[in-house]
Short mmCIF file of C-alpha atoms and ligand atoms in Angstrom, two decimals:
data_model
loop_
_atom_site.label_atom_id
_atom_site.label_comp_id
_atom_site.label_asym_id
_atom_site.label_seq_id
_atom_site.Cartn_x
_atom_site.Cartn_y
_atom_site.Cartn_z
CA UNK F 26 0.00 0.00 0.00
CA UNK F 27 1.39 3.41 -0.97
CA UNK F 28 2.43 5.65 1.90
CA UNK F 29 0.83 9.12 2.03
CA UNK F 30 4.21 10.64 1.09
CA UNK F 31 4.50 8.60 -2.08
CA UNK F 32 0.92 9.31 -3.15
CA UNK F 33 1.80 12.87 -4.12
CA UNK F 34 4.72 11.65 -6.22
CA UNK F 35 2.47 9.00 -7.80
CA UNK F 36 -0.11 11.68 -8.65
CA UNK F 37 2.50 14.07 -10.00
CA UNK F 38 3.98 11.36 -12.25
CA UNK F 39 0.57 10.38 -13.56
CA UNK F 40 -0.32 14.02 -14.19
CA UNK F 41 2.92 14.46 -16.15
CA UNK F 42 2.27 11.33 -18.25
CA UNK F 43 -1.34 12.20 -19.01
CA UNK F 44 -0.50 15.83 -19.76
CA UNK F 45 2.04 14.62 -22.30
CA UNK F 46 -0.61 12.35 -23.86
CA UNK F 47 -3.03 15.27 -24.16
CA UNK F 48 -0.39 17.64 -25.49
CA UNK F 49 0.87 15.09 -28.04
CA UNK F 50 -2.68 14.60 -29.34
CA UNK F 51 -3.26 18.33 -29.73
CA UNK F 52 0.09 18.95 -31.42
CA UNK F 53 -0.33 15.94 -33.75
CA UNK F 54 -3.73 17.23 -34.80
CA UNK F 55 -2.59 20.83 -35.25
CA UNK F 56 -4.86 21.94 -32.44
CA UNK F 57 -3.90 24.76 -30.06
CA UNK F 58 -2.68 23.69 -26.63
CA UNK F 59 -4.71 25.04 -23.67
CA UNK F 60 -4.16 28.72 -22.97
CA UNK F 61 -6.15 31.51 -21.35
CA UNK F 62 -4.59 34.05 -23.68
CA UNK F 63 -7.38 36.19 -25.13
CA UNK F 64 -6.88 34.41 -28.45
CA UNK F 65 -6.78 30.98 -26.80
CA UNK F 66 -9.36 28.26 -27.53
CA UNK F 67 -12.87 28.83 -26.18
CA UNK F 68 -13.38 25.24 -25.14
CA UNK F 69 -11.64 21.94 -24.71
CA UNK F 70 -10.83 20.76 -28.23
CA UNK F 71 -10.64 17.00 -27.74
CA UNK F 72 -13.59 15.32 -29.48
CA UNK F 73 -15.72 13.09 -27.22
CA UNK F 74 -15.07 10.03 -29.37
CA UNK F 75 -11.31 10.27 -28.65
CA UNK F 76 -11.89 7.97 -25.68
CA UNK F 77 -8.24 7.54 -24.63
CA UNK F 78 -7.32 11.23 -24.77
CA UNK F 79 -10.55 12.10 -22.99
CA UNK F 80 -9.65 9.58 -20.27
CA UNK F 81 -6.21 11.21 -19.93
CA UNK F 82 -7.89 14.59 -19.63
CA UNK F 83 -10.33 13.35 -16.97
CA UNK F 84 -7.42 11.80 -15.05
CA UNK F 85 -5.49 15.10 -15.12
CA UNK F 86 -8.54 16.91 -13.72
CA UNK F 87 -9.06 14.32 -10.95
CA UNK F 88 -5.40 13.95 -10.07
CA UNK F 89 -4.57 17.67 -9.96
CA UNK F 90 -7.58 18.14 -7.69
CA UNK F 91 -6.43 15.38 -5.33
CA UNK F 92 -2.84 16.60 -5.38
CA UNK F 93 -3.97 20.11 -4.49
CA UNK F 94 -6.11 18.85 -1.61
CA UNK F 95 -3.34 16.65 -0.24
CA UNK F 96 -0.82 19.45 -0.42
CA UNK F 97 -3.23 21.81 1.34
CA UNK F 98 -3.90 19.24 4.08
CA UNK F 99 -7.32 18.71 5.70
CA UNK F 100 -7.41 21.98 7.61
CA UNK F 101 -6.48 24.35 4.79
CA UNK F 102 -8.43 22.24 2.33
CA UNK F 103 -11.66 22.78 4.30
CA UNK F 104 -10.85 26.43 4.80
CA UNK F 105 -10.01 26.96 1.13
CA UNK F 106 -13.70 26.69 0.23
CA UNK F 107 -15.22 30.05 0.90
CA UNK F 108 -18.79 31.20 0.53
CA UNK F 109 -17.47 33.73 -1.99
CA UNK F 110 -16.59 31.23 -4.73
CA UNK F 111 -19.24 32.61 -7.09
CA UNK F 112 -19.55 36.25 -6.09
CA UNK F 113 -17.29 37.68 -8.78
CA UNK F 114 -19.00 35.60 -11.49
CA UNK F 115 -22.35 36.85 -10.25
CA UNK F 116 -21.17 40.46 -10.27
CA UNK F 117 -19.66 40.12 -13.75
CA UNK F 118 -22.96 38.93 -15.21
CA UNK F 119 -25.26 41.05 -13.03
CA UNK F 120 -23.45 44.31 -13.83
CA UNK F 121 -22.39 43.52 -17.40
CA UNK F 122 -18.68 43.82 -16.58
CA UNK F 123 -17.53 41.55 -19.42
CA UNK F 124 -19.41 43.79 -21.86
CA UNK F 125 -18.15 47.06 -20.38
CA UNK F 126 -15.12 47.31 -22.71
CA UNK F 127 -14.34 45.64 -26.04
CA UNK F 128 -12.29 42.46 -26.41
CA UNK F 129 -8.78 43.46 -27.48
CA UNK F 130 -8.82 46.82 -25.67
CA UNK F 131 -8.08 47.83 -22.07
CA UNK F 132 -10.04 49.73 -19.44
CA UNK F 133 -9.24 51.24 -16.06
CA UNK F 134 -11.29 50.37 -12.97
CA UNK F 135 -12.68 53.92 -13.12
CA UNK F 136 -13.82 53.50 -16.72
CA UNK F 137 -15.51 50.19 -15.92
CA UNK F 138 -17.16 51.86 -12.92
CA UNK F 139 -18.57 54.61 -15.14
CA UNK F 140 -19.81 52.08 -17.68
CA UNK F 141 -21.43 49.67 -15.20
CA UNK F 142 -22.62 52.08 -12.51
CA UNK F 143 -20.77 50.12 -9.82
CA UNK F 144 -18.55 52.11 -7.44
CA UNK F 145 -14.87 51.89 -8.43
CA UNK F 146 -13.95 50.15 -5.17
CA UNK F 147 -16.41 47.34 -5.89
CA UNK F 148 -15.25 47.07 -9.49
CA UNK F 149 -11.67 46.64 -8.29
CA UNK F 150 -12.52 44.02 -5.64
CA UNK F 151 -14.74 42.00 -7.96
CA UNK F 152 -12.32 42.03 -10.88
CA UNK F 153 -9.29 41.19 -8.76
CA UNK F 154 -11.22 38.31 -7.18
CA UNK F 155 -12.08 37.15 -10.70
CA UNK F 156 -8.50 37.56 -11.96
CA UNK F 157 -7.34 35.21 -9.23
CA UNK F 158 -9.71 32.67 -10.75
CA UNK F 159 -8.35 33.27 -14.27
CA UNK F 160 -11.18 35.52 -15.46
CA UNK F 161 -9.74 38.82 -16.95
CA UNK F 162 -6.09 39.89 -16.67
CA UNK F 163 -4.46 43.02 -15.27
CA UNK F 164 -1.51 43.73 -17.62
CA UNK F 165 -0.53 46.85 -15.64
CA UNK F 166 -1.75 47.92 -12.21
CA UNK F 167 -5.28 49.27 -12.46
CA UNK F 168 -5.69 48.32 -16.12
CA UNK F 169 -7.93 45.43 -17.10
CA UNK F 170 -8.03 43.40 -20.31
CA UNK F 171 -9.91 40.34 -21.46
CA UNK F 172 -8.47 36.85 -21.43
CA UNK F 173 -10.05 33.77 -23.05
CA UNK F 174 -12.49 33.25 -20.16
CA UNK F 175 -13.82 36.80 -19.88
CA UNK F 176 -13.90 36.94 -23.66
CA UNK F 177 -16.21 33.94 -23.68
CA UNK F 178 -18.51 35.74 -21.24
CA UNK F 179 -18.46 38.82 -23.47
CA UNK F 180 -19.11 36.98 -26.72
CA UNK F 181 -21.20 33.93 -25.90
CA UNK F 182 -24.71 34.84 -24.80
CA UNK F 183 -25.56 31.30 -23.79
CA UNK F 184 -22.55 31.02 -21.48
CA UNK F 185 -23.37 34.43 -20.03
CA UNK F 186 -26.94 33.21 -19.42
CA UNK F 187 -25.58 30.03 -17.85
CA UNK F 188 -23.40 31.96 -15.37
CA UNK F 189 -26.23 34.43 -14.67
CA UNK F 190 -28.81 31.72 -13.97
CA UNK F 191 -26.31 29.64 -12.08
CA UNK F 192 -25.41 32.49 -9.71
CA UNK F 193 -28.75 34.32 -9.47
CA UNK F 194 -31.11 31.33 -9.43
CA UNK F 195 -29.27 28.11 -8.62
CA UNK F 196 -26.76 29.45 -6.10
CA UNK F 197 -29.51 31.24 -4.16
CA UNK F 198 -31.58 28.04 -4.10
CA UNK F 199 -28.60 25.97 -2.97
CA UNK F 200 -27.89 28.36 -0.10
CA UNK F 201 -31.47 27.96 1.17
CA UNK F 202 -31.74 24.20 0.76
CA UNK F 203 -30.70 23.20 4.28
CA UNK F 204 -33.18 25.76 5.58
CA UNK F 205 -35.88 24.11 3.46
CA UNK F 206 -34.86 20.66 4.71
CA UNK F 207 -35.19 21.99 8.27
CA UNK F 208 -38.49 23.74 7.66
CA UNK F 209 -40.11 20.97 5.58
CA UNK F 210 -38.49 17.71 6.73
CA UNK F 211 -39.00 14.88 4.24
CA UNK F 212 -41.13 17.02 1.93
CA UNK F 213 -41.68 15.78 -1.62
CA UNK F 214 -43.51 18.94 -2.65
CA UNK F 215 -41.99 21.02 -5.45
CA UNK F 216 -42.89 24.27 -3.67
CA UNK F 217 -41.15 23.49 -0.34
CA UNK F 218 -37.59 23.89 -1.56
CA UNK F 219 -34.50 26.05 -1.34
CA UNK F 220 -35.73 27.76 -4.49
CA UNK F 221 -39.08 28.60 -2.84
CA UNK F 222 -37.37 30.00 0.27
CA UNK F 223 -34.85 31.97 -1.80
CA UNK F 224 -37.75 33.51 -3.71
CA UNK F 225 -39.87 34.00 -0.60
CA UNK F 226 -42.77 32.14 -2.16
CA UNK F 227 -44.92 29.02 -1.92
CA UNK F 228 -44.89 28.72 -5.71
CA UNK F 229 -42.96 26.20 -7.81
CA UNK F 230 -40.08 27.01 -10.15
CA UNK F 231 -42.42 26.89 -13.15
CA UNK F 232 -44.93 29.21 -11.47
CA UNK F 233 -42.25 31.71 -10.43
CA UNK F 234 -40.62 31.80 -13.85
CA UNK F 235 -43.99 32.28 -15.54
CA UNK F 236 -44.11 35.69 -13.82
CA UNK F 237 -40.62 36.78 -14.94
CA UNK F 238 -40.22 36.29 -18.70
CA UNK F 239 -36.61 37.53 -18.89
CA UNK F 240 -35.52 35.31 -16.00
CA UNK F 241 -37.38 32.39 -17.59
CA UNK F 242 -35.68 33.05 -20.92
CA UNK F 243 -32.26 33.15 -19.28
CA UNK F 244 -32.90 29.97 -17.29
CA UNK F 245 -34.22 28.19 -20.39
CA UNK F 246 -31.18 29.25 -22.38
CA UNK F 247 -28.85 28.14 -19.58
CA UNK F 248 -30.52 24.73 -19.41
CA UNK F 249 -30.37 24.41 -23.17
CA UNK F 250 -26.62 25.04 -23.11
CA UNK F 251 -26.47 22.01 -20.87
CA UNK F 252 -28.80 19.72 -22.77
CA UNK F 253 -27.60 20.57 -26.25
CA UNK F 254 -24.01 19.72 -25.38
CA UNK F 255 -22.22 16.54 -26.38
CA UNK F 256 -23.76 13.39 -24.94
CA UNK F 257 -27.32 14.68 -25.35
CA UNK F 258 -27.59 14.11 -29.11
CA UNK F 259 -30.98 12.79 -30.21
CA UNK F 260 -29.21 10.03 -32.17
CA UNK F 261 -28.75 8.24 -28.83
CA UNK F 262 -32.53 7.92 -28.50
CA UNK F 263 -33.07 7.09 -32.16
CA UNK F 264 -30.37 4.40 -32.21
CA UNK F 265 -30.82 2.74 -28.83
CA UNK F 266 -34.38 1.47 -28.72
CA UNK F 267 -35.83 -0.96 -31.30
CA UNK F 268 -38.28 1.56 -32.75
CA UNK F 269 -38.19 -0.37 -36.01
CA UNK F 270 -39.68 -3.44 -34.26
CA UNK F 271 -42.84 -1.58 -33.25
CA UNK F 272 -45.96 -2.61 -35.16
CA UNK F 273 -46.63 -1.03 -38.55
CA UNK F 274 -48.59 2.18 -37.78
CA UNK F 275 -47.22 2.13 -34.24
CA UNK F 276 -47.96 5.18 -32.06
CA UNK F 277 -45.49 6.92 -29.76
CA UNK F 278 -46.63 9.44 -27.15
CA UNK F 279 -43.88 11.87 -26.04
CA UNK F 280 -45.01 13.09 -22.63
CA UNK F 281 -43.61 16.50 -21.66
CA UNK F 282 -42.17 16.44 -25.18
CA UNK F 283 -41.63 20.21 -25.35
CA UNK F 284 -41.16 21.34 -28.99
CA UNK F 285 -41.31 17.74 -30.25
CA UNK F 286 -37.68 17.58 -31.41
CA UNK F 287 -37.30 13.92 -30.35
CA UNK F 288 -40.35 12.95 -32.39
CA UNK F 289 -39.09 14.91 -35.40
CA UNK F 290 -35.85 12.88 -35.26
CA UNK F 291 -37.76 9.58 -34.89
CA UNK F 292 -40.27 10.48 -37.61
CA UNK F 293 -37.45 11.05 -40.09
CA UNK F 294 -36.00 7.61 -39.39
CA UNK F 295 -39.16 5.50 -38.93
CA UNK F 296 -41.74 6.45 -41.57
CA UNK F 297 -44.36 3.93 -40.42
CA UNK F 298 -44.66 5.42 -36.91
CA UNK F 299 -46.84 8.33 -35.84
CA UNK F 300 -46.35 10.60 -32.87
CA UNK F 301 -48.28 12.59 -30.29
CA UNK F 302 -46.35 15.26 -28.41
CA UNK F 303 -47.92 16.29 -25.12
CA UNK F 304 -46.97 19.30 -23.00
CA UNK F 305 -48.55 22.24 -21.20
CA UNK F 306 -50.71 24.61 -23.20
CA UNK F 307 -48.32 27.51 -23.96
CA UNK F 308 -45.58 25.09 -25.03
CA UNK F 309 -47.93 23.21 -27.36
CA UNK F 310 -49.34 26.41 -28.84
CA UNK F 311 -45.85 27.46 -29.92
CA UNK F 312 -44.70 23.95 -30.88
CA UNK F 313 -47.43 23.14 -33.39
CA UNK F 314 -46.54 26.19 -35.51
CA UNK F 315 -43.04 24.91 -36.25
CA UNK F 316 -42.24 24.24 -39.92
CA UNK F 317 -41.21 20.61 -39.22
CA UNK F 318 -44.61 19.97 -37.61
CA UNK F 319 -46.48 21.49 -40.53
CA UNK F 320 -44.31 19.61 -43.02
CA UNK F 321 -44.90 16.24 -41.35
CA UNK F 322 -48.64 16.84 -41.18
CA UNK F 323 -51.11 15.82 -38.51
CA UNK F 324 -51.21 12.20 -39.75
CA UNK F 325 -47.60 11.77 -38.57
CA UNK F 326 -47.38 14.16 -35.64
CA UNK F 327 -50.00 15.70 -33.39
CA UNK F 328 -49.45 18.22 -30.63
CA UNK F 329 -51.73 17.90 -27.63
CA UNK F 330 -52.13 19.90 -24.45
CA UNK F 331 -51.91 17.44 -21.59
CA UNK F 332 -50.94 17.77 -17.94
CA UNK F 333 -49.14 14.56 -17.00
CA UNK F 334 -50.36 14.94 -13.43
CA UNK F 335 -53.79 13.98 -14.80
CA UNK F 336 -55.01 10.75 -16.44
CA UNK F 337 -53.52 9.88 -19.84
CA UNK F 338 -56.09 10.30 -22.62
CA UNK F 339 -54.27 8.62 -25.51
CA UNK F 340 -55.24 4.96 -25.19
CA UNK F 341 -53.53 2.00 -26.77
CA UNK F 342 -50.22 3.61 -27.89
CA UNK F 343 -47.19 1.36 -28.31
CA UNK F 344 -44.72 3.59 -26.47
CA UNK F 345 -45.15 6.25 -23.80
CA UNK F 346 -41.89 8.17 -23.81
CA UNK F 347 -40.46 10.43 -21.09
CA UNK F 348 -37.27 12.35 -21.77
CA UNK F 349 -35.84 14.30 -18.88
CA UNK F 350 -39.18 14.46 -17.09
CA UNK F 351 -39.17 12.10 -14.13
CA UNK F 352 -35.88 13.30 -12.65
CA UNK F 353 -37.66 16.62 -12.05
CA UNK F 354 -40.22 15.01 -9.78
CA UNK F 355 -40.11 13.40 -6.35
CA UNK F 356 -41.12 9.74 -6.00
CA UNK F 357 -44.60 10.72 -4.84
CA UNK F 358 -45.26 12.62 -8.09
CA UNK F 359 -43.46 10.11 -10.33
CA UNK F 360 -45.73 7.38 -8.96
CA UNK F 361 -48.71 9.59 -9.74
CA UNK F 362 -47.43 10.28 -13.27
CA UNK F 363 -46.90 6.55 -13.93
CA UNK F 364 -50.27 5.56 -12.45
CA UNK F 365 -51.94 8.16 -14.66
CA UNK F 366 -50.87 6.04 -17.62
CA UNK F 367 -52.52 2.83 -16.45
CA UNK F 368 -56.08 3.36 -17.79
CA UNK F 369 -54.57 4.00 -21.24
CA UNK F 370 -52.16 1.07 -21.39
CA UNK F 371 -52.61 -1.99 -23.55
CA UNK F 372 -50.79 -5.17 -22.62
CA UNK F 373 -47.20 -5.01 -23.88
CA UNK F 374 -47.11 -1.22 -24.10
CA UNK F 375 -43.61 0.10 -23.39
CA UNK F 376 -42.68 2.97 -21.13
CA UNK F 377 -39.39 4.32 -22.45
CA UNK F 378 -37.40 6.70 -20.30
CA UNK F 379 -34.44 8.77 -21.42
CA UNK F 380 -32.97 10.19 -18.25
CA UNK F 381 -30.06 10.35 -15.83
CA UNK F 382 -29.04 7.31 -13.83
CA UNK F 383 -26.75 7.91 -10.87
CA UNK F 384 -23.59 5.81 -10.96
CA UNK F 385 -22.31 3.72 -8.08
CA UNK F 386 -19.55 5.66 -6.31
CA UNK F 387 -16.15 5.53 -8.00
CA UNK F 388 -17.08 3.93 -11.33
CA UNK F 389 -16.48 7.09 -13.36
CA UNK F 390 -13.95 9.87 -12.97
CA UNK F 391 -14.53 12.03 -9.90
CA UNK F 392 -14.96 15.03 -12.17
CA UNK F 393 -17.76 13.35 -14.15
CA UNK F 394 -19.34 11.83 -11.06
CA UNK F 395 -19.29 15.24 -9.42
CA UNK F 396 -21.41 16.68 -12.24
CA UNK F 397 -24.08 14.03 -11.65
CA UNK F 398 -23.95 14.39 -7.85
CA UNK F 399 -24.32 18.13 -8.34
CA UNK F 400 -27.29 17.63 -10.67
CA UNK F 401 -28.81 15.34 -8.03
CA UNK F 402 -28.58 18.16 -5.48
CA UNK F 403 -29.90 20.72 -7.96
CA UNK F 404 -33.03 18.61 -8.40
CA UNK F 405 -33.61 18.77 -4.64
CA UNK F 406 -32.84 22.49 -4.50
CA UNK F 407 -35.35 23.29 -7.23
CA UNK F 408 -38.05 20.63 -7.05
CA UNK F 409 -37.55 18.37 -4.01
CA UNK F 410 -36.71 15.68 -6.50
CA UNK F 411 -33.49 13.70 -6.89
CA UNK F 412 -31.55 11.65 -9.41
CA UNK F 413 -31.98 7.87 -9.25
CA UNK F 414 -29.72 4.83 -9.33
CA UNK F 415 -30.84 1.92 -11.54
CA UNK F 416 -32.35 0.17 -8.50
CA UNK F 417 -34.29 3.33 -7.61
CA UNK F 418 -35.86 3.34 -11.08
CA UNK F 419 -36.86 -0.31 -10.64
CA UNK F 420 -38.31 0.50 -7.22
CA UNK F 421 -40.25 3.43 -8.62
CA UNK F 422 -42.08 1.24 -11.13
CA UNK F 423 -42.75 -1.39 -8.47
CA UNK F 424 -44.17 1.29 -6.22
CA UNK F 425 -46.39 2.64 -9.01
CA UNK F 426 -47.83 -0.79 -9.87
CA UNK F 427 -46.43 -4.34 -9.81
CA UNK F 428 -47.85 -4.89 -13.31
CA UNK F 429 -45.07 -2.66 -14.68
CA UNK F 430 -42.12 -4.91 -15.51
CA UNK F 431 -38.96 -2.84 -15.31
CA UNK F 432 -36.57 -4.24 -17.90
CA UNK F 433 -33.55 -2.06 -17.09
CA UNK F 434 -31.65 -0.26 -19.79
CA UNK F 435 -28.30 1.00 -20.91
CA UNK F 436 -26.17 4.07 -21.21
CA UNK F 437 -25.44 4.31 -24.93
CA UNK F 438 -21.76 4.83 -25.79
CA UNK F 439 -20.79 8.53 -25.40
CA UNK F 440 -24.30 9.39 -24.16
CA UNK F 441 -25.19 11.18 -20.93
CA UNK F 442 -28.76 9.90 -20.61
CA UNK F 443 -29.74 6.27 -20.20
CA UNK F 444 -32.48 4.57 -22.18
CA UNK F 445 -34.65 2.64 -19.69
CA UNK F 446 -37.62 0.42 -20.54
CA UNK F 447 -40.61 -0.91 -18.62
CA UNK F 448 -43.41 -3.05 -20.07
CA UNK F 449 -47.03 -3.08 -19.02
CA UNK F 450 -47.98 -6.66 -18.15
CA UNK F 451 -51.56 -5.87 -17.09
CA UNK F 452 -54.65 -6.57 -19.16
C1 SAM S 8 -36.90 19.33 -18.65
S1 SAM S 8 -38.11 19.62 -19.87
C2 SAM S 8 -37.91 18.20 -20.89
C3 SAM S 8 -38.42 18.46 -22.27
C4 SAM S 8 -38.15 17.37 -23.29
N1 SAM S 8 -38.77 16.12 -22.96
C5 SAM S 8 -36.65 17.20 -23.51
O1 SAM S 8 -36.21 16.07 -23.64
O2 SAM S 8 -35.91 18.17 -23.56
C6 SAM S 8 -39.63 19.31 -19.02
C7 SAM S 8 -40.86 19.50 -19.88
O3 SAM S 8 -42.00 19.11 -19.10
C8 SAM S 8 -43.04 20.01 -19.35
N2 SAM S 8 -43.97 19.94 -18.22
C9 SAM S 8 -43.79 20.40 -16.96
N3 SAM S 8 -44.86 20.13 -16.19
C10 SAM S 8 -45.73 19.47 -16.99
C11 SAM S 8 -47.01 18.89 -16.76
N4 SAM S 8 -47.59 18.95 -15.57
N5 SAM S 8 -47.62 18.27 -17.81
C12 SAM S 8 -47.02 18.21 -19.03
N6 SAM S 8 -45.79 18.73 -19.29
C13 SAM S 8 -45.16 19.34 -18.28
C14 SAM S 8 -42.34 21.33 -19.51
O4 SAM S 8 -43.15 22.27 -20.18
C15 SAM S 8 -41.10 20.93 -20.30
O5 SAM S 8 -41.35 20.96 -21.68
#
């Protein structure tokens, strides 16, 4: 067994080897090596399908993190987390600091203060806090310029929306979550959350955002930046369920299907199937006007207002499909949503779920696992829901009705969401 002293050498050697692997790949492919220079790359440039290089990259992230913590030691490690981690990012987005001077030019603290309306003292403290986290640079005392990170905030609206929503909405909800757990112990209600306390309301996320269109737009954009990233491609759904084996003229109901983009992708590939996309009224009203919907025609795709907390009205479909729906809801509501299907189900009907599955600890890199553990907490912070392990999904179906046979599922290669299947065995 390695002694604690040799662990740091082991980590350092592994970091050196994996960094060389990453660098060699980038150089061999004429790609820029990582740099926060203002002209540096905006994102990691290693394609997801480069499994080995991606593994080296994940190992560097995990190992540098562990090395840093070990070198800090338990006391300074705990004390290195401060409640101020996100304050400069929040200030940058809240006060438009990244947009207060053009990329490629420089500005003094005083000029940024004039532009943003923030007092110069606050501008200086926020920017210097940010600079220590590699956002902006200060080429000469009191003079600020963009680097690659602040440039991204200035030029990429979606990233700016992500940081804004993350600091103004999610961070506030997170900070109130233990208060919500104290006030509403064991609650499964979506309006008894950190989000509700942070917003001083008894309303749900959806209800609050419906009153603030700009905040809703920003949150929607932020979420989209997440779900449109690599690993969320619709091809994973199209390719990883035997849609082609459904009966001729088979019917698929996409529950909470939003704009119907999953059904558009399936319709293109499986011409004998037809689709019904269900969502709340305002979503459906906008969705049915899309050119793809009109082009496919109502024989192939119908849009239908339906609240999944009420009984399912489309009887006898072959598949009832939920993508990224059930992880938003606590077990109590998921059971209700599944039971609402029962009157409509024919024997053999499939419930297909495209959603997160929590890994067992330690099976993926800490960095990747951390993203899922964080998502799990976010679900609680916003909705009193949580992410589920495979066994939790099985349990959920059992709890809803023993006539659901949970058949498990798989995580398609390079995908982030699993494809899970249950079959209705009732009459
Ligand atoms: C996280 S989004 C998932 C959308 C889509 N399935 C996807 O894969 O991106 C949740 C969707 O559920 C819809 N929704 C929320 N509450 C609903 C309800 N009670 N009945 C029907 N749809 C609902 C929302 O409007 C939204 O489109």
